[in-house]
Amino acid sequence: MIDDLDRALIVATQGGLPLVPRPYQLIAEQLGLSADEVMRRFKALLETGIIRRIGVVPNHYAIGWTANGMTVWDVADDKVDALGERIGQLDFVTHCYRRPRALPAWPYNLFAMVHGASREECTAKADEIRALLGADCRASDIIYSTKILKKTGLRLGS
Amino acid sequence: MRELDAVDRKILSRLQGEFPISERPYAEAAEQLGISEKALLQRIEALLADKVLTRFGPMFQVERMGGAFVLAALAAPEARYEEVTALVNALPQVAHNYRREHALNMWFVIATETQAGIAEAIARLEADTGLPVYAFPKEREYFVEMKLEARR
């Protein structure tokens, strides 16, 4: 959980860290805090995982990952956790989740994101997942993204 | 599209996490990269301006602060695609939105400060667009580590 000051820090940096030599000092001045307090709180937010990491967020397309496929699989409920753990461990899978089906429109309960410089590369990765699932996969699809419509990240109201 | 040079690639691969929390963090990170503080600041600014980066700064996990983060999708008729995109993107709770090739052709992530915020956002989107919104909350996370090296 966060208090009002943590929340103010999040609102101040959700658009990005200031691009000045002393960014934490600048945030501190904006919020009427000391730089030490701001840094202490940032470290605590990192430790508790409220901040996942601090760094660059690349646009995948611009750095050459032009094929981005959401592979989706229909796996029996009693098998999905064991198989999901194994698929999550594949070095090329960047996200892997179990999610609810929305029948009849959506029969898939296992989601794994794969990326490549071409769709062939993504298909090859999906084939590896398929091999791992074997007969436990009842249906699957790869759904490619063709455009980033928005990518701002979290926005709390100020 | 911006051509990436060796310094850009270094920034992209080495600065995806662990940016320092210190008095002069850019100076510290720049030293590791073998460039000056000023050069690093200018590079990040240019990479953002050229849209090689979508953001620079802390990435938050809203669930860890009591909030919620849900993947959702809808099927926008092609003739209304732009209009529906504008309506969906207008909601500040929509953190990312992607066009995808499927009958469900718009996939977005809703991030809200409270659990109840998700249902409110979905109700709002359904009212604004007149389209059903499918929510796919994560039931279990097996792996997340979104760090991709530059390929070009």
XYZ file of N, CA and C in Angstrom, chain A residues 14-144:
393
model
N 5.108 9.374 -13.455
C 4.471 8.390 -14.339
C 4.650 8.764 -15.815
N 4.851 10.044 -16.093
C 5.132 10.457 -17.465
C 6.598 10.286 -17.834
N 7.443 10.058 -16.836
C 8.865 9.869 -17.083
C 9.687 10.560 -16.010
N 10.938 10.138 -15.903
C 11.860 10.772 -14.951
C 12.392 12.054 -15.607
N 12.489 13.162 -14.859
C 12.988 14.397 -15.491
C 14.392 14.202 -16.090
N 14.587 14.781 -17.272
C 15.884 14.649 -17.956
C 16.778 15.827 -17.582
N 17.163 15.847 -16.323
C 18.073 16.869 -15.784
C 19.107 16.133 -14.932
N 20.277 16.738 -14.723
C 21.334 16.018 -13.987
C 20.895 15.518 -12.606
N 20.052 16.286 -11.914
C 19.607 15.859 -10.569
C 18.090 15.663 -10.554
N 17.607 14.582 -11.164
C 16.149 14.417 -11.310
C 15.427 14.267 -9.971
N 16.048 13.567 -9.019
C 15.352 13.341 -7.743
C 15.274 14.648 -6.945
N 16.319 15.469 -7.094
C 16.325 16.793 -6.470
C 15.184 17.658 -7.042
N 15.019 17.577 -8.354
C 13.970 18.382 -9.001
C 12.576 17.943 -8.518
N 12.364 16.633 -8.464
C 11.065 16.128 -7.982
C 10.853 16.590 -6.536
N 11.920 16.522 -5.742
C 11.828 16.924 -4.340
C 11.396 18.388 -4.239
N 11.999 19.229 -5.068
C 11.636 20.654 -5.033
C 10.179 20.852 -5.425
N 9.730 20.089 -6.437
C 8.336 20.231 -6.889
C 7.351 19.832 -5.792
N 7.743 18.863 -4.971
C 6.810 18.339 -3.966
C 7.084 18.888 -2.566
N 8.089 19.747 -2.454
C 8.413 20.306 -1.140
C 9.009 19.280 -0.188
N 9.789 18.363 -0.723
C 10.453 17.341 0.099
C 11.962 17.518 -0.023
N 12.710 16.743 0.768
C 14.160 16.727 0.570
C 14.489 15.658 -0.471
N 15.617 15.845 -1.142
C 16.034 14.861 -2.142
C 16.265 13.505 -1.476
N 16.781 13.522 -0.256
C 17.021 12.262 0.464
C 15.725 11.500 0.692
N 14.679 12.242 1.055
C 13.380 11.609 1.286
C 12.855 10.982 -0.018
N 12.988 11.721 -1.112
C 12.517 11.204 -2.406
C 13.275 9.933 -2.765
N 14.598 9.960 -2.604
C 15.405 8.785 -2.975
C 15.085 7.602 -2.058
N 14.901 7.884 -0.765
C 14.577 6.827 0.183
C 13.249 6.157 -0.212
N 12.271 6.994 -0.575
C 10.974 6.450 -0.951
C 11.035 5.672 -2.271
N 11.800 6.182 -3.240
C 11.960 5.447 -4.500
C 12.565 4.068 -4.245
N 13.583 4.027 -3.382
C 14.221 2.729 -3.080
C 13.223 1.785 -2.433
N 12.392 2.326 -1.536
C 11.391 1.485 -0.873
C 10.350 0.989 -1.879
N 9.951 1.848 -2.817
C 8.970 1.439 -3.833
C 9.539 0.342 -4.736
N 10.844 0.425 -5.007
C 11.504 -0.622 -5.802
C 11.529 -1.936 -5.029
N 11.840 -1.842 -3.741
C 11.940 -3.050 -2.919
C 10.611 -3.783 -2.818
N 9.529 -3.014 -2.700
C 8.224 -3.666 -2.570
C 7.633 -4.031 -3.929
N 8.336 -3.682 -5.016
C 7.852 -4.059 -6.339
C 6.784 -3.127 -6.892
N 6.460 -2.065 -6.175
C 5.499 -1.091 -6.722
C 6.143 -0.432 -7.943
N 7.448 -0.173 -7.851
C 8.219 0.137 -9.067
C 8.859 -1.174 -9.508
N 8.527 -1.604 -10.730
C 9.112 -2.857 -11.245
C 10.572 -2.629 -11.601
N 10.839 -1.530 -12.298
C 12.210 -1.160 -12.628
C 12.232 0.276 -13.101
N 13.430 0.837 -13.167
C 13.578 2.209 -13.665
C 14.510 2.141 -14.866
N 14.057 2.616 -16.007
C 14.921 2.575 -17.179
C 14.182 2.948 -18.447
N 14.762 2.554 -19.577
C 14.170 2.879 -20.875
C 13.074 1.866 -21.207
N 12.043 2.334 -21.884
C 11.004 1.444 -22.417
C 11.049 1.577 -23.936
N 11.678 0.607 -24.619
C 11.801 0.737 -26.072
C 10.473 0.479 -26.790
N 10.327 1.109 -27.921
C 9.262 0.781 -28.861
C 9.772 -0.432 -29.644
N 9.122 -1.571 -29.462
C 9.647 -2.814 -30.072
C 9.865 -2.702 -31.562
N 8.914 -2.080 -32.226
C 9.012 -1.968 -33.684
C 10.278 -1.209 -34.067
N 10.550 -0.106 -33.354
C 11.677 0.764 -33.714
C 13.021 0.106 -33.452
N 13.061 -0.918 -32.589
C 14.353 -1.576 -32.357
C 14.429 -2.923 -33.085
N 13.546 -3.101 -34.055
C 13.700 -4.241 -34.958
C 12.798 -5.433 -34.677
N 12.026 -5.364 -33.595
C 11.098 -6.473 -33.303
C 9.768 -6.144 -33.967
N 9.704 -6.389 -35.265
C 8.553 -5.922 -36.027
C 7.396 -6.914 -36.006
N 7.673 -8.148 -35.595
C 6.584 -9.133 -35.483
C 6.369 -9.425 -34.008
N 5.183 -9.094 -33.518
C 4.870 -9.290 -32.110
C 3.589 -10.099 -32.035
N 3.729 -11.349 -31.613
C 2.591 -12.265 -31.646
C 2.148 -12.656 -30.250
N 0.840 -12.573 -30.040
C 0.279 -13.085 -28.801
C -0.163 -14.508 -29.124
N 0.569 -15.491 -28.615
C 0.152 -16.868 -28.863
C -0.840 -17.248 -27.772
N -1.939 -17.879 -28.193
C -3.000 -18.227 -27.239
C -3.359 -19.692 -27.429
N -3.629 -20.355 -26.302
C -3.751 -21.813 -26.300
C -4.915 -22.234 -25.430
N -5.600 -23.262 -25.868
C -6.658 -23.858 -25.046
C -6.091 -25.136 -24.437
N -5.849 -25.073 -23.138
C -5.214 -26.193 -22.425
C -6.151 -26.607 -21.283
N -6.251 -27.900 -21.043
C -7.135 -28.397 -19.977
C -6.812 -27.713 -18.654
N -7.859 -27.383 -17.912
C -7.690 -26.630 -16.663
C -6.761 -27.329 -15.673
N -6.790 -28.654 -15.637
C -5.959 -29.337 -14.639
C -4.503 -29.473 -15.089
N -4.205 -29.054 -16.345
C -2.831 -29.159 -16.839
C -2.186 -27.793 -17.016
N -3.017 -26.747 -17.031
C -2.523 -25.456 -17.514
C -1.424 -24.877 -16.615
N -1.506 -25.052 -15.314
C -0.495 -24.443 -14.447
C 0.883 -25.078 -14.637
N 0.920 -26.397 -14.688
C 2.216 -27.065 -14.866
C 2.813 -26.695 -16.221
N 1.978 -26.662 -17.252
C 2.481 -26.337 -18.590
C 2.825 -24.850 -18.700
N 2.029 -24.003 -18.087
C 2.302 -22.564 -18.114
C 3.663 -22.249 -17.498
N 3.978 -22.900 -16.398
C 5.285 -22.688 -15.757
C 6.416 -23.044 -16.726
N 6.241 -24.138 -17.459
C 7.314 -24.572 -18.387
C 7.430 -23.615 -19.574
N 6.298 -23.150 -20.057
C 6.336 -22.228 -21.201
C 6.930 -20.886 -20.768
N 6.583 -20.449 -19.556
C 7.153 -19.209 -19.041
C 8.666 -19.266 -18.930
N 9.196 -20.471 -18.812
C 10.654 -20.615 -18.692
C 11.374 -20.610 -20.044
N 10.640 -20.712 -21.135
C 11.298 -20.639 -22.455
C 11.922 -19.259 -22.595
N 13.170 -19.197 -23.072
C 13.895 -17.921 -23.001
C 13.320 -16.836 -23.914
N 12.506 -17.239 -24.894
C 11.990 -16.231 -25.825
C 10.599 -15.718 -25.446
N 9.992 -16.285 -24.427
C 8.652 -15.845 -24.008
C 8.805 -14.672 -23.037
N 8.185 -13.519 -23.370
C 8.352 -12.342 -22.513
C 7.238 -12.190 -21.484
N 6.056 -12.726 -21.778
C 4.967 -12.699 -20.804
C 4.241 -14.022 -20.938
N 3.819 -14.600 -19.821
C 3.032 -15.833 -19.910
C 2.031 -15.845 -18.764
N 0.752 -15.940 -19.121
C -0.316 -15.846 -18.122
C -1.403 -16.881 -18.377
N -2.100 -17.230 -17.295
C -3.388 -17.919 -17.436
C -4.474 -16.868 -17.314
N -5.440 -16.925 -18.224
C -6.544 -15.965 -18.211
C -7.844 -16.738 -18.452
N -8.988 -16.134 -18.095
C -10.245 -16.866 -18.292
C -10.632 -16.955 -19.772
N -11.328 -18.023 -20.131
C -11.902 -18.113 -21.480
C -13.143 -17.223 -21.521
N -13.551 -16.856 -22.735
C -14.830 -16.147 -22.904
C -15.588 -16.903 -23.989
N -16.200 -18.003 -23.596
C -16.866 -18.876 -24.570
C -18.198 -18.252 -25.010
N -18.602 -18.436 -26.262
C -17.915 -19.233 -27.280
C -16.874 -18.437 -28.071
N -16.815 -17.122 -27.876
C -15.957 -16.292 -28.729
C -14.473 -16.577 -28.507
N -14.123 -16.991 -27.286
C -12.704 -17.055 -26.947
C -12.407 -18.302 -26.116
N -11.880 -19.345 -26.763
C -11.674 -20.615 -26.049
C -10.316 -20.734 -25.335
N -9.479 -19.710 -25.432
C -8.084 -19.853 -24.978
C -7.879 -19.405 -23.538
N -7.081 -20.176 -22.797
C -6.835 -19.825 -21.383
C -5.358 -19.609 -21.067
N -4.467 -19.850 -22.037
C -3.034 -19.660 -21.791
C -2.490 -18.690 -22.830
N -1.828 -17.639 -22.357
C -1.332 -16.579 -23.230
C 0.197 -16.507 -23.100
N 0.912 -16.475 -24.215
C 2.375 -16.313 -24.170
C 2.794 -15.370 -25.298
N 3.488 -14.290 -24.954
C 3.916 -13.333 -25.982
C 5.252 -13.770 -26.574
N 5.329 -13.735 -27.918
C 6.597 -14.001 -28.603
C 6.878 -12.863 -29.585
N 8.148 -12.657 -29.865
C 8.551 -11.516 -30.682
C 9.590 -11.979 -31.699
N 9.632 -11.296 -32.840
C 10.625 -11.654 -33.843
C 10.833 -10.524 -34.826
N 11.842 -10.713 -35.699
C 12.047 -9.736 -36.760
C 11.151 -10.087 -37.951
N 10.501 -11.239 -37.885
C 9.582 -11.645 -38.946
C 8.520 -12.551 -38.339
N 7.423 -12.721 -39.063
C 6.380 -13.626 -38.569
C 6.861 -15.073 -38.559
N 7.751 -15.404 -39.503
C 8.280 -16.780 -39.537
C 8.967 -17.095 -38.212
N 9.690 -16.088 -37.709
C 10.393 -16.290 -36.439
C 9.385 -16.545 -35.300
N 8.304 -15.796 -35.320
C 7.272 -15.995 -34.283
C 6.621 -17.360 -34.427
N 6.353 -17.764 -35.677
C 5.715 -19.075 -35.895
C 6.618 -20.188 -35.398
N 7.928 -20.026 -35.634
C 8.870 -21.065 -35.176
C 8.836 -21.151 -33.652
N 8.733 -20.004 -33.000
C 8.668 -20.006 -31.530
C 7.353 -20.628 -31.059
N 6.273 -20.297 -31.762
C 4.977 -20.901 -31.403
C 5.036 -22.421 -31.571
N 5.768 -22.874 -32.598
C 5.896 -24.330 -32.812
C 6.597 -24.995 -31.631
N 7.577 -24.291 -31.059
C 8.254 -24.858 -29.882
C 7.284 -24.983 -28.715
N 6.444 -23.965 -28.557
C 5.442 -24.020 -27.486
C 4.482 -25.179 -27.750
N 4.071 -25.310 -29.006
C 3.125 -26.364 -29.372
C 3.715 -27.733 -29.071
N 5.007 -27.879 -29.374
C 5.667 -29.171 -29.122
C 5.655 -29.476 -27.626
N 5.859 -28.435 -26.836
C 5.875 -28.619 -25.386
C 4.486 -28.988 -24.847
N 3.464 -28.388 -25.437
C 2.100 -28.671 -24.972
C 1.633 -30.051 -25.441
N 2.106 -30.453 -26.619
C 1.744 -31.765 -27.154
C 0.240 -31.937 -27.247
N -0.238 -33.103 -26.828
C -1.657 -33.444 -26.958
C -2.529 -32.642 -25.997
N -1.892 -31.929 -25.048
C -2.690 -31.148 -24.098
C -3.201 -29.843 -24.699
N -2.718 -29.502 -25.893
C -3.214 -28.309 -26.586
C -4.398 -28.707 -27.463
N -5.546 -28.081 -27.200
C -6.755 -28.438 -27.958
C -7.003 -27.470 -29.113
N -6.547 -26.247 -28.980
C -6.698 -25.252 -30.050
C -5.706 -24.131 -29.772
N -5.309 -23.400 -30.830
C -4.360 -22.309 -30.611
C -4.470 -21.283 -31.723
N -3.839 -20.144 -31.510
C -3.816 -19.093 -32.520
C -2.608 -18.196 -32.211
N -2.137 -17.461 -33.230
C -1.171 -16.379 -32.988
C -1.825 -15.112 -33.470
N -1.901 -14.128 -32.591
C -2.584 -12.890 -32.945
C -1.538 -11.785 -32.952
N -1.230 -11.327 -34.160
C -0.159 -10.331 -34.300
C -0.683 -8.929 -34.058
